[in-house]
mmCIF file of C-alpha atoms and ligand atoms in Angstrom:
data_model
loop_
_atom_site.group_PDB
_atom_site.id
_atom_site.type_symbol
_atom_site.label_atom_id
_atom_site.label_comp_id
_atom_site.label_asym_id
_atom_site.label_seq_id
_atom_site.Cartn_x
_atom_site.Cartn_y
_atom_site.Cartn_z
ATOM 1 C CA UNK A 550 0.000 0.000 0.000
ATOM 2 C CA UNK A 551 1.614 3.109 -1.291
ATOM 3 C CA UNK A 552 -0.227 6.690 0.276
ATOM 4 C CA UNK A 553 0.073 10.297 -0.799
ATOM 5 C CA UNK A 554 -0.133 12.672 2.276
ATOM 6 C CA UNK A 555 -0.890 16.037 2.666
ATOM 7 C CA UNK A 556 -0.309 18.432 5.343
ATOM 8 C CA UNK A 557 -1.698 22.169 5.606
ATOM 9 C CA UNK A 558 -3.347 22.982 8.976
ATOM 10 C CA UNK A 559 -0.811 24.763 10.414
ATOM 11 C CA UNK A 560 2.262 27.357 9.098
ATOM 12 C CA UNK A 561 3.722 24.050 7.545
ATOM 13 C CA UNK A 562 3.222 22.977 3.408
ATOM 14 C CA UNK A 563 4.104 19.422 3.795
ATOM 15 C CA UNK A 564 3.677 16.521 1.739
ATOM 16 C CA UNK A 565 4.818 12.416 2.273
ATOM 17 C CA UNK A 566 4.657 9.378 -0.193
ATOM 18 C CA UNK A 567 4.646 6.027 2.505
ATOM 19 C CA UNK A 568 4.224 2.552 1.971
ATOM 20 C CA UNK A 569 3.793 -0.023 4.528
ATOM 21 C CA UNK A 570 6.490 -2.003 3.523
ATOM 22 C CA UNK A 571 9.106 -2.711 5.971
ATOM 23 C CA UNK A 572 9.303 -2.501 9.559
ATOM 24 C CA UNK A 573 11.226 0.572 10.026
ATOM 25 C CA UNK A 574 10.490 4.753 9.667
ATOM 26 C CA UNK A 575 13.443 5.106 7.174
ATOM 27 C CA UNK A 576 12.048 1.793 5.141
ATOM 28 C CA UNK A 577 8.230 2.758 4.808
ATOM 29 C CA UNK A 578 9.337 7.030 4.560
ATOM 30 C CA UNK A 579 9.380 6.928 0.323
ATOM 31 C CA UNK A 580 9.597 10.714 0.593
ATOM 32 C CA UNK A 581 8.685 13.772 3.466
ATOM 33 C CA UNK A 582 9.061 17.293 2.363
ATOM 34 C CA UNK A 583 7.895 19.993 5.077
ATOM 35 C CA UNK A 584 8.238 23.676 3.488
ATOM 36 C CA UNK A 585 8.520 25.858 6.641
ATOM 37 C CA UNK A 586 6.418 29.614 6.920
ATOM 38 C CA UNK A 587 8.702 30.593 9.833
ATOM 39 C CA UNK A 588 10.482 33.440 7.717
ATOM 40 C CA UNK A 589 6.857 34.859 6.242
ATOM 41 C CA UNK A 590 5.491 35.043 9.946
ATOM 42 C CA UNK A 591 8.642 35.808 12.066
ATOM 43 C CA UNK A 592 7.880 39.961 11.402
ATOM 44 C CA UNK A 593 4.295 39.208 13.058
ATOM 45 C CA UNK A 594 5.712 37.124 16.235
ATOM 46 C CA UNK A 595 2.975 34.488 15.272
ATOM 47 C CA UNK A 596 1.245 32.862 12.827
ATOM 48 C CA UNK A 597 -0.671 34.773 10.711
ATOM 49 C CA UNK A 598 -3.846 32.439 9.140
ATOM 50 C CA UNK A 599 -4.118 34.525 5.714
ATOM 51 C CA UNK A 600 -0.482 34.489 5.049
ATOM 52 C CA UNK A 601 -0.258 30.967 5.832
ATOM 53 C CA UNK A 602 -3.378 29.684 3.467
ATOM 54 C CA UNK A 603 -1.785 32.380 0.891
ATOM 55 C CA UNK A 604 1.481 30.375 1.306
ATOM 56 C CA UNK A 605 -0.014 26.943 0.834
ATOM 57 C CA UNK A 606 -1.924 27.631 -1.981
ATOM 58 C CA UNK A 607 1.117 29.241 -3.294
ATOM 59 C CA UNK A 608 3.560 26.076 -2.633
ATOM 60 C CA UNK A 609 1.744 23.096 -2.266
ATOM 61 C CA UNK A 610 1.135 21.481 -6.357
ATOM 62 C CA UNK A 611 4.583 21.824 -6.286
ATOM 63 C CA UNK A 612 5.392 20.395 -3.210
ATOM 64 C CA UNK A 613 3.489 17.017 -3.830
ATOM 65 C CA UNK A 614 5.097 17.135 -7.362
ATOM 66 C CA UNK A 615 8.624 16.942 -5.621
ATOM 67 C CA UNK A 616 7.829 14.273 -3.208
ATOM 68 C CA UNK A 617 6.117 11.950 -6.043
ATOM 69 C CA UNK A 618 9.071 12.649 -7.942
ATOM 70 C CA UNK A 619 11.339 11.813 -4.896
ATOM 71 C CA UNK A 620 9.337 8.296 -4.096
ATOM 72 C CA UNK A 621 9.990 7.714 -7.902
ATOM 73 C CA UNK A 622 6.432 7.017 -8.298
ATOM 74 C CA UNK A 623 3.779 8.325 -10.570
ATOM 75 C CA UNK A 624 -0.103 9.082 -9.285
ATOM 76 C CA UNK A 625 -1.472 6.280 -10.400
ATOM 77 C CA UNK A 626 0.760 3.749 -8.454
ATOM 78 C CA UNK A 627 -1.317 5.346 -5.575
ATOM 79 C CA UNK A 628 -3.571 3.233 -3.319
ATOM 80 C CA UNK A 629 -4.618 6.462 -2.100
ATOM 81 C CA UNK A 630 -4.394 10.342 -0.240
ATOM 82 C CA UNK A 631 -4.700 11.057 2.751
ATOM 83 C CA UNK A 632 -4.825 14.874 3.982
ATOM 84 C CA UNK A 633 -5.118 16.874 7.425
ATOM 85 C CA UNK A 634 -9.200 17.310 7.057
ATOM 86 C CA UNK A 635 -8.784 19.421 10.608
ATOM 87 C CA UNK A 636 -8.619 20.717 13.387
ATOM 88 C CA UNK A 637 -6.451 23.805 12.376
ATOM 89 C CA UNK A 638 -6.572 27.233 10.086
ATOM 90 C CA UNK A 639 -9.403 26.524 8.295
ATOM 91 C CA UNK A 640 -7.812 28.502 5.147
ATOM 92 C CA UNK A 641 -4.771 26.098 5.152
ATOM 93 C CA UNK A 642 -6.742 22.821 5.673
ATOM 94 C CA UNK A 643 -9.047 24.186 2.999
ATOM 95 C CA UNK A 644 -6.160 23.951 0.754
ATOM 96 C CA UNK A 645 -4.832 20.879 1.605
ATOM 97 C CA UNK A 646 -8.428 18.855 1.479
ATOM 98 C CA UNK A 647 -9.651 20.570 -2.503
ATOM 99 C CA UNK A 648 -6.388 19.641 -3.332
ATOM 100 C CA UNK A 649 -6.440 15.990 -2.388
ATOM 101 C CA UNK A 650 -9.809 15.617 -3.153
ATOM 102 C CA UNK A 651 -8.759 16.768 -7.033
ATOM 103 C CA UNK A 652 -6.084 14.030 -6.793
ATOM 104 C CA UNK A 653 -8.558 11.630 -5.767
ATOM 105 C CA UNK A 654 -11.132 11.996 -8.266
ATOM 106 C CA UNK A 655 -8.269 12.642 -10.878
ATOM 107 C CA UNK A 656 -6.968 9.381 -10.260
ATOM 108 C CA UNK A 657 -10.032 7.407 -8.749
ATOM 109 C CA UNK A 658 -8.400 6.942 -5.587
ATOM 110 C CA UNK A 659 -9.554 6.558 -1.830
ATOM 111 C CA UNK A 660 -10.013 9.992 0.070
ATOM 112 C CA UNK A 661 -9.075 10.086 3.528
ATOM 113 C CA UNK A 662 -9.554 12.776 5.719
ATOM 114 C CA UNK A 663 -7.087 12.753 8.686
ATOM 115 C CA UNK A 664 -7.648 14.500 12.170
ATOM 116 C CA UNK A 665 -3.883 16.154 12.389
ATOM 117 C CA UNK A 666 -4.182 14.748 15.807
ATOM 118 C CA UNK A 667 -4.618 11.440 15.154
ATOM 119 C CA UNK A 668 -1.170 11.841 13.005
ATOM 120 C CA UNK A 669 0.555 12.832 15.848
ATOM 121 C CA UNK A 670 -1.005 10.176 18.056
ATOM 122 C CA UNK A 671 -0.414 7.590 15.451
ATOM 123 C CA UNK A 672 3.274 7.976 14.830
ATOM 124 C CA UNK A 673 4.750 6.442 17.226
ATOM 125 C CA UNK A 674 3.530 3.081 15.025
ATOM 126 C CA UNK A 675 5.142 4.727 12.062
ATOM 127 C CA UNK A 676 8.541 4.937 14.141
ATOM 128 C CA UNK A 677 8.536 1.982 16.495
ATOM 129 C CA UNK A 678 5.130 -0.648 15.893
ATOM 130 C CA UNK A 679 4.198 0.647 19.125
ATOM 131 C CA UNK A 680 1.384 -1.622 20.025
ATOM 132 C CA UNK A 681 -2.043 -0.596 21.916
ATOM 133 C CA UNK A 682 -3.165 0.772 24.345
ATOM 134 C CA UNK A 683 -0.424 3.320 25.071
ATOM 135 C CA UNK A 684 -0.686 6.895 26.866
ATOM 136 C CA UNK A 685 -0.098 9.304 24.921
ATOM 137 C CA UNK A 686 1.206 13.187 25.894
ATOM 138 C CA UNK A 687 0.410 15.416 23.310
ATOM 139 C CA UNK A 688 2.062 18.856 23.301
ATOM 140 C CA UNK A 689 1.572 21.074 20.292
ATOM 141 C CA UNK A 690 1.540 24.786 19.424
ATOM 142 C CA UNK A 691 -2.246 23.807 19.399
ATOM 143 C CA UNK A 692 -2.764 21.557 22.103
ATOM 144 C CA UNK A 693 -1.802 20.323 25.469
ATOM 145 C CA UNK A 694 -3.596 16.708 26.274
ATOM 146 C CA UNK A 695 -3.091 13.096 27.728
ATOM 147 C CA UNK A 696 -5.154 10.534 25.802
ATOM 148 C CA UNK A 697 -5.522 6.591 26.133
ATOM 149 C CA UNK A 698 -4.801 5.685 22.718
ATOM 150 C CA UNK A 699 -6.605 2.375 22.763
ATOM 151 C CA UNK A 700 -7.024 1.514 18.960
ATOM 152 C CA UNK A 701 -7.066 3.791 15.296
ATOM 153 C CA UNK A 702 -10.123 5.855 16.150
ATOM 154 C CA UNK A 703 -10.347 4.738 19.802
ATOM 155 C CA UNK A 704 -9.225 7.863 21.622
ATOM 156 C CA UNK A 705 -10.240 8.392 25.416
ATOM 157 C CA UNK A 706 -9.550 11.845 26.262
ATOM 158 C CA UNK A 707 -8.402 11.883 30.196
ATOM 159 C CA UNK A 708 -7.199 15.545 30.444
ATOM 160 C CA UNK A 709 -6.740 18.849 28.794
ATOM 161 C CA UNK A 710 -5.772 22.590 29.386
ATOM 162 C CA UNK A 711 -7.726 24.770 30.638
ATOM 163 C CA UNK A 712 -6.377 27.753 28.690
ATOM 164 C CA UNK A 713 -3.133 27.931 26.640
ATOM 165 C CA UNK A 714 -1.531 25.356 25.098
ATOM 166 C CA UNK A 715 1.641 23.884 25.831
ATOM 167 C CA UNK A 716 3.491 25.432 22.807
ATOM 168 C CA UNK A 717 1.530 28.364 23.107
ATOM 169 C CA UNK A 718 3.301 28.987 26.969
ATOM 170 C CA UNK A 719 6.272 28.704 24.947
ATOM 171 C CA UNK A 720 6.230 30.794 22.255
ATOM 172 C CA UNK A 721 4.714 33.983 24.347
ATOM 173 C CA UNK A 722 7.701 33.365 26.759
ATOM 174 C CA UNK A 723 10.083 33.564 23.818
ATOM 175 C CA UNK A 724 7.807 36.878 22.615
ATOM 176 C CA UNK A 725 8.191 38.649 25.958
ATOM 177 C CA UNK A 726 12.104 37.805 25.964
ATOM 178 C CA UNK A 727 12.434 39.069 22.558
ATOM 179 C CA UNK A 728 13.621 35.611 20.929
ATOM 180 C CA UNK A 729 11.751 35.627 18.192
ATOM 181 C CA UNK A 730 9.678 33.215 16.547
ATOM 182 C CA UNK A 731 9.316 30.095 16.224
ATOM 183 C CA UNK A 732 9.397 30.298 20.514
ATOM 184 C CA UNK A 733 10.051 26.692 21.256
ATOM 185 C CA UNK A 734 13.290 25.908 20.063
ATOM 186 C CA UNK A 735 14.292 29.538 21.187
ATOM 187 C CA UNK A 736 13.500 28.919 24.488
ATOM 188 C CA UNK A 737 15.243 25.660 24.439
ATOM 189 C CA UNK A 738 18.337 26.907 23.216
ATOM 190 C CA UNK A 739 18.326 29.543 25.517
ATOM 191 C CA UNK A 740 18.106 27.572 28.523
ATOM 192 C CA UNK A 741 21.069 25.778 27.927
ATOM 193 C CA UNK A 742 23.211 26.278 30.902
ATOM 194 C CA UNK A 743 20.503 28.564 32.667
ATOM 195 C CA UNK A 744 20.368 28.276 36.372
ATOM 196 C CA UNK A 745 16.863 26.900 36.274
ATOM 197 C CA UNK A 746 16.696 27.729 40.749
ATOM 198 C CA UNK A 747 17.120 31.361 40.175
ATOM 199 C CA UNK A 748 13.458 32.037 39.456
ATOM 200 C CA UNK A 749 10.365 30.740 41.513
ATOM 201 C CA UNK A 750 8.108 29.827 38.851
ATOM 202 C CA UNK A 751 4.310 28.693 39.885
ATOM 203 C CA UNK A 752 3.558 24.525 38.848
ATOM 204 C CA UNK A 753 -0.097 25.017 37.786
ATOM 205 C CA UNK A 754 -2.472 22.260 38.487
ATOM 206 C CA UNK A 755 0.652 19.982 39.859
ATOM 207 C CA UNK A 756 -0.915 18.194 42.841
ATOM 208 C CA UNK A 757 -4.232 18.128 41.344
ATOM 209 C CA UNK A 758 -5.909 15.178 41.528
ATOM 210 C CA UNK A 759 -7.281 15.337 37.713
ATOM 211 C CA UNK A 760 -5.253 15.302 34.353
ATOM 212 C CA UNK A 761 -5.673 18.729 33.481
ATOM 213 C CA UNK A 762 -3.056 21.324 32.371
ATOM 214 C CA UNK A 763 -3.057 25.293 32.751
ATOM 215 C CA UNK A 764 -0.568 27.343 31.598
ATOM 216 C CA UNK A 765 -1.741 30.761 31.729
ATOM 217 C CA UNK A 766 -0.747 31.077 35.169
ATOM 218 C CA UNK A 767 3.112 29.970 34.460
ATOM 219 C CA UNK A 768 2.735 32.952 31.484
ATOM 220 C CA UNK A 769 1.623 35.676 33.324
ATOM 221 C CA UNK A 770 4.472 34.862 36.292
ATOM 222 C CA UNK A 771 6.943 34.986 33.508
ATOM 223 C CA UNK A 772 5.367 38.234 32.520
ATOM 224 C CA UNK A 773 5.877 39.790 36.171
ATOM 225 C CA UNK A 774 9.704 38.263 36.848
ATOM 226 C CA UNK A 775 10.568 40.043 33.256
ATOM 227 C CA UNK A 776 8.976 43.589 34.286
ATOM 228 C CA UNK A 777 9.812 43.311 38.173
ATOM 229 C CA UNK A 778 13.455 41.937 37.743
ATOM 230 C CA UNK A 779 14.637 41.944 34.543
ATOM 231 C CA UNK A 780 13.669 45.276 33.338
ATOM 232 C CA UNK A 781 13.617 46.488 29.574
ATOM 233 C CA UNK A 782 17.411 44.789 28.864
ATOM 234 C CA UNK A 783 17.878 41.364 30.173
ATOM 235 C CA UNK A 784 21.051 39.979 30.245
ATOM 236 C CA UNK A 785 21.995 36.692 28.360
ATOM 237 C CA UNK A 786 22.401 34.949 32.179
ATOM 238 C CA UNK A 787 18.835 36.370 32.855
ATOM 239 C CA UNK A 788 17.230 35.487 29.463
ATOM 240 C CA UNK A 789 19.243 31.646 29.772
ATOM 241 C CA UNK A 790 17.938 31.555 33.878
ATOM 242 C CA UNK A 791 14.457 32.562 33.529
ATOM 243 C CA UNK A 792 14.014 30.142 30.135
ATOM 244 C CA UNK A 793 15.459 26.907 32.168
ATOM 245 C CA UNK A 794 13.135 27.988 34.941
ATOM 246 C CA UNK A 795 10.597 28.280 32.586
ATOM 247 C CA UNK A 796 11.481 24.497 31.580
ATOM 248 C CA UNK A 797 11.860 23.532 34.765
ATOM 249 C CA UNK A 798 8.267 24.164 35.835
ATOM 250 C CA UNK A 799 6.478 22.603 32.605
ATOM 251 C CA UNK A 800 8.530 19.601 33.224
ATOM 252 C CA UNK A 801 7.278 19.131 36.939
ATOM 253 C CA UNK A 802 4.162 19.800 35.403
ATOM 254 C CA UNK A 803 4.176 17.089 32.602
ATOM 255 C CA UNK A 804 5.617 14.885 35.188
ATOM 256 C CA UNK A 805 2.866 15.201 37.929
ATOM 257 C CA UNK A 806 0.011 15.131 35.356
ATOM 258 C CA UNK A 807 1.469 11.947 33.714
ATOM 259 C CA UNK A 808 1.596 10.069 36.977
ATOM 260 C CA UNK A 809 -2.184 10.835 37.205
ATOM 261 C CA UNK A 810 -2.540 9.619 33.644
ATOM 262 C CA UNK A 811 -1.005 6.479 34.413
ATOM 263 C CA UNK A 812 -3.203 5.685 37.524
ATOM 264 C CA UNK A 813 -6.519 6.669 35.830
ATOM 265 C CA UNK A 814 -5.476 4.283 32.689
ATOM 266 C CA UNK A 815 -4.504 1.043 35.251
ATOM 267 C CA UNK A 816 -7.875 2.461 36.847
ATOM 268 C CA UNK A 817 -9.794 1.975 33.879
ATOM 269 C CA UNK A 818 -7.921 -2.155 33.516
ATOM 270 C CA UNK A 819 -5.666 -1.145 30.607
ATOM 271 C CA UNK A 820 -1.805 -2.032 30.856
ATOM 272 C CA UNK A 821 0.028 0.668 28.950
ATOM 273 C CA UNK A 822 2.722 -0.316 26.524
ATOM 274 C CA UNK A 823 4.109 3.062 26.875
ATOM 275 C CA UNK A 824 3.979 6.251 27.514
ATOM 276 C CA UNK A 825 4.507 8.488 23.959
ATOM 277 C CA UNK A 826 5.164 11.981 23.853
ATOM 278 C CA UNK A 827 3.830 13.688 20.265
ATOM 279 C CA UNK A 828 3.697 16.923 18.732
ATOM 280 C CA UNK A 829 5.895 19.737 18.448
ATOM 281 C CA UNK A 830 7.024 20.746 22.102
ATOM 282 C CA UNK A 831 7.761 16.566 22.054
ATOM 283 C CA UNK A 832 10.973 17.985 19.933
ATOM 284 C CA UNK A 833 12.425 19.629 23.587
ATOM 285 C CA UNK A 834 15.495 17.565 24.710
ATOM 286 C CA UNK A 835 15.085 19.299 28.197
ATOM 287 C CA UNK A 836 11.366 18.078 28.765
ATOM 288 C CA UNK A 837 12.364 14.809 26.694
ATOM 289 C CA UNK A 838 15.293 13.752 29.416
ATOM 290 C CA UNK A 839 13.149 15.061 32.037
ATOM 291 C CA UNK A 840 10.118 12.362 31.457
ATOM 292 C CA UNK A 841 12.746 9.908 30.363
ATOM 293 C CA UNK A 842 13.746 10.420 34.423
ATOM 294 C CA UNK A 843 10.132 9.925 35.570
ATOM 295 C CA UNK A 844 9.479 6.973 33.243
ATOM 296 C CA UNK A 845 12.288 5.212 34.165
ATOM 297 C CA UNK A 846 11.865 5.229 37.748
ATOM 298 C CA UNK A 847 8.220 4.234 37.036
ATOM 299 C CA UNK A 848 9.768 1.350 34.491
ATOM 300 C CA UNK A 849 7.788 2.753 31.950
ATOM 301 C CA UNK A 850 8.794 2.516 27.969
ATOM 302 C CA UNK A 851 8.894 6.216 27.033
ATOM 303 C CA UNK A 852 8.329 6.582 23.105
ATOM 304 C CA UNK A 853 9.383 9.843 22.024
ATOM 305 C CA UNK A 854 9.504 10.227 17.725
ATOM 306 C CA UNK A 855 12.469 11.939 16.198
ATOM 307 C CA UNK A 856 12.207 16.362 16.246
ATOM 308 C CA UNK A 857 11.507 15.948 12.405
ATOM 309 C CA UNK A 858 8.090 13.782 13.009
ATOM 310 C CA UNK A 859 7.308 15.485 16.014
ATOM 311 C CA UNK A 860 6.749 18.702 14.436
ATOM 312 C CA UNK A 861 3.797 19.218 11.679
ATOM 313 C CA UNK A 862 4.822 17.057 8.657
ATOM 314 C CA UNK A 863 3.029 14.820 5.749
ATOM 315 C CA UNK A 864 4.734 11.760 7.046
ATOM 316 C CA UNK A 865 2.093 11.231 10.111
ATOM 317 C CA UNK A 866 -0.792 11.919 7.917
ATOM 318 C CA UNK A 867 0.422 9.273 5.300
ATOM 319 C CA UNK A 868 0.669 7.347 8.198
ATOM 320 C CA UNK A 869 -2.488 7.650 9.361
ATOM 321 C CA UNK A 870 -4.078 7.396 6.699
ATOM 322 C CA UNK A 871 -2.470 3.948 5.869
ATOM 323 C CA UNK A 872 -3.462 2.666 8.983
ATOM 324 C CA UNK A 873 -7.362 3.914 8.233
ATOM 325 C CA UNK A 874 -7.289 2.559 4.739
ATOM 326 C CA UNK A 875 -5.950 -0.789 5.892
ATOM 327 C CA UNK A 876 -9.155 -0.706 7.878
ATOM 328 C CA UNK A 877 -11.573 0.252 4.964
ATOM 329 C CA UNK A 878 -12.560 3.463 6.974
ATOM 330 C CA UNK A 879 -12.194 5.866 3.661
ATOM 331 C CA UNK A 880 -13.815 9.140 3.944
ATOM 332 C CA UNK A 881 -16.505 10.513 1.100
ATOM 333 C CA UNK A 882 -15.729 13.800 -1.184
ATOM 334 C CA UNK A 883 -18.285 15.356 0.335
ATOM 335 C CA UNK A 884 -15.948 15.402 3.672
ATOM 336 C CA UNK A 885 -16.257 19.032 4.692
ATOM 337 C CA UNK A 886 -13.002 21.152 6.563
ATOM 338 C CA UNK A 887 -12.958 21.330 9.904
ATOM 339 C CA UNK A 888 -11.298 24.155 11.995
ATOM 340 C CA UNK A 889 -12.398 22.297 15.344
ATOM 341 C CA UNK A 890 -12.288 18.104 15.464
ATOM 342 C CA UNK A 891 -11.778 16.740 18.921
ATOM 343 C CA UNK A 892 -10.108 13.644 18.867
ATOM 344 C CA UNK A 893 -12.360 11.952 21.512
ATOM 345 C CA UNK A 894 -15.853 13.972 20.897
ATOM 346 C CA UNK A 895 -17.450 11.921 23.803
ATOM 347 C CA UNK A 896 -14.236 13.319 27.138
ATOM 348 C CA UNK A 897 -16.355 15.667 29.262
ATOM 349 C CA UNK A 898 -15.919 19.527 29.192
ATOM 350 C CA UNK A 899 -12.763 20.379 31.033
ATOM 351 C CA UNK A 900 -14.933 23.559 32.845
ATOM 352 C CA UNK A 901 -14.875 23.517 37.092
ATOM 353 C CA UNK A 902 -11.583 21.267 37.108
ATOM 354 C CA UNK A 903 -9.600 24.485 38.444
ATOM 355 C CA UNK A 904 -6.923 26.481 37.260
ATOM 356 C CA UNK A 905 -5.440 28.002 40.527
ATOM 357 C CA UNK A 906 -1.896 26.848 41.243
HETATM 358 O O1 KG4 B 1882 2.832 20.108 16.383
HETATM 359 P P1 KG4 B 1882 3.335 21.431 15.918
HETATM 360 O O2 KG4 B 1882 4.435 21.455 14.896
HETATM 361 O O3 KG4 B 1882 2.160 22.296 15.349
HETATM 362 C C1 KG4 B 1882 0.881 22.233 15.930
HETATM 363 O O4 KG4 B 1882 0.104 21.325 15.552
HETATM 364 O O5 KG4 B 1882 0.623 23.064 16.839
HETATM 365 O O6 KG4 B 1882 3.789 22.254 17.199
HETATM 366 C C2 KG4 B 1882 4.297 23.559 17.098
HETATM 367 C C3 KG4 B 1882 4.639 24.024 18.506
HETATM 368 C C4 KG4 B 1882 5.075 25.495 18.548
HETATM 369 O O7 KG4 B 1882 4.406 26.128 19.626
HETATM 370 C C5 KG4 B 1882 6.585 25.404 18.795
HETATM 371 O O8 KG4 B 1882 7.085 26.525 19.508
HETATM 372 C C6 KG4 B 1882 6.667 24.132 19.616
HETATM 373 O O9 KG4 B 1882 5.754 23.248 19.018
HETATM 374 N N1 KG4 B 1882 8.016 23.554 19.586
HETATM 375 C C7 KG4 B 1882 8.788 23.427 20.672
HETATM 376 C C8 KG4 B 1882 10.017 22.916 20.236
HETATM 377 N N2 KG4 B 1882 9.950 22.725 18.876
HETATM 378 C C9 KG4 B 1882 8.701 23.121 18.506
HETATM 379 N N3 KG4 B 1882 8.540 23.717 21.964
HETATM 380 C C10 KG4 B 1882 9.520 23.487 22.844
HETATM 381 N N4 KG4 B 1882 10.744 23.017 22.502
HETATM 382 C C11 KG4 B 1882 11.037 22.717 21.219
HETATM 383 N N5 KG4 B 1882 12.228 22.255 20.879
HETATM 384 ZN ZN1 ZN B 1883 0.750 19.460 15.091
#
């Protein structure tokens, strides 16, 4: 089975030729090309969502022309597409779904329409045959959320923020400290030899007894140790100490909220496989080593995918889609974008769990 996949919710044009040949990520990866927006949004310190369709539109025919060419395959040697159908910019994932629908009907081929979550949640199969169930952290520019991934379309939501997401926290911290944009890596970098005691950072929702995250709290403290003691000019040593601070907290956060995870999945009579970390802040080598730490005194498997299919790419929604076309659930042309698609639509509202530290 050879899939096409697209990529277009976000500020990344990517596209992916797989085949489910082989047992490895570098055997069943034919071709992965992910055109990053960073330079077209950095003057805006965010992403801007008419820019980013603009850009799409813009790149993307060529894009998929490049990886086809790369795979060495032509479209009808296709068993099928597969595109991000939502949630994201819903100018970008309009691009990404006419455009694999016109493949599709071009070249009479199944449609599916992925939920870029389920790409993230999914890759750890792509990169490792994970088996299910597994518990899965995922922490994206998007989204901050621990799942029981029990089965392709069996998601059971067991916590999610309350306000910001994960990525979010991290690129306004990189906005306030003038680091530019894209904020993750920034931060990362900067926090390299940081001294991550000097600041006392709040741990929002650590001790709580639900899996919920809040990070609005952690931004805003942030906020005040930049205007109280930092001033208009912090130095390197403050911008590297406040940044590994920063870390520092979202990692005893992560930590404390995966513990509950854990219990509430043994609760429920599932034995995890693993615990996986997806998405885009799953890229940070700090947070990485610091779950490693957890899981290993917990003699838990951590999966963690490489930075490049962490971060928004075609590859996972290839992926994806392989894995739903290998179970015959293809998805009609009348398959309408969606700017909002909730991986588990049946996980209660989040509302009264608490935000206070
Ligand atoms: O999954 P992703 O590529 O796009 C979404 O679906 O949201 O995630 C992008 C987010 C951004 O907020 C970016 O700052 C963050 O992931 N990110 C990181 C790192 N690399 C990307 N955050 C922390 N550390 C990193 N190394
Ligand atoms: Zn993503």
């Amino acid at each position: 089975m050879i899939i096409l996949g697209i990529e277009t919710s976000c500020d990344e044009t990517a596209a992916a030729v797989l085949s489910d040949r082989g047992e490895t990520a570098a055997e069943r990866i034919l071709a992965n090309l992910v055109l990053s927006q960073d330079e077209a949004h950095r003057p805006y310190g965010g992403i801007v969502p008419e820019i980013a369709a603009r850009a799409h539109l813009d790149h993307l025919d060529r894009l998929i022309g490049q990886a086809m060419e790369q795979a060495g395959i032509d479209f009808a040697a296709l068993d099928g597409v597969a595109v991000t159908g939502g949630p994201g910019l819903i100018g970008g994932v309009m691009v990404g779904v006419m455009t694999a629908k016109a493949i599709a009907l071009a070249h009479a081929l199944p449609f599916l329409a992925v939920n870029h979550l389920e790409g993230h949640a999914l890759t750890v199969r792509l990169t490792e045959n994970l088996p299910f169930p597994y518990l899965l952290l995922l922490v994206s520019g998007g989204h901050c959320q621990l799942l029981c991934v029990e089965g392709v379309g069996a998601y059971r939501r067991l916590g999610t923020t309350l306000d910001d997401a994960i990525g979010e926290a991290f690129d306004k911290t990189a906005k306030m400290l003038g680091l530019g944009y894209p904020g993750g890596p920034a931060v990362e970098r900067a926090a390299l030899g940081g001294n991550a005691q000097r600041f006392d950072l709040p741990r929002p929702m650590k001790g709580r007894p639900n899996c919920h995250f809040s990070f609005s709290g952690l931004k805003t403290a942030v906020r005040q140790v930049i205007a109280r003691a930092l001033g208009e000019a912090p130095t390197p040593t403050d911008t590297a100490d406040l940044c590994a601070a920063f870390q520092a907290a979202v990692g005893d956060v992560l930590v404390d909220r995966c513990a509950n995870g854990l219990a509430q999945m043994r609760a429920l009579g599932l034995s995890e496989t693993a615990l996986v970390v997806a998405g885009g802040v799953a890229a940070n080598v700090a947070l990485g080593a610091r779950l490693a730490g957890w899981a290993e005194e917990e003699n838990l498997l951590l999966a963690v995918p490489p930075p490049a299919l962490c971060t928004d790419n075609g590859a996972m929604i290839a992926w994806a889609g392989i894995e739903r076309l290998g179970l015959g659930l293809t998805d009609g042309l009348d398959f309408a974008p969606r700017p909002r698609w909730p991986l588990d639509a049946d996980a209660p509202p989040a509302i009264g769990a608490g935000v206070k530290a």
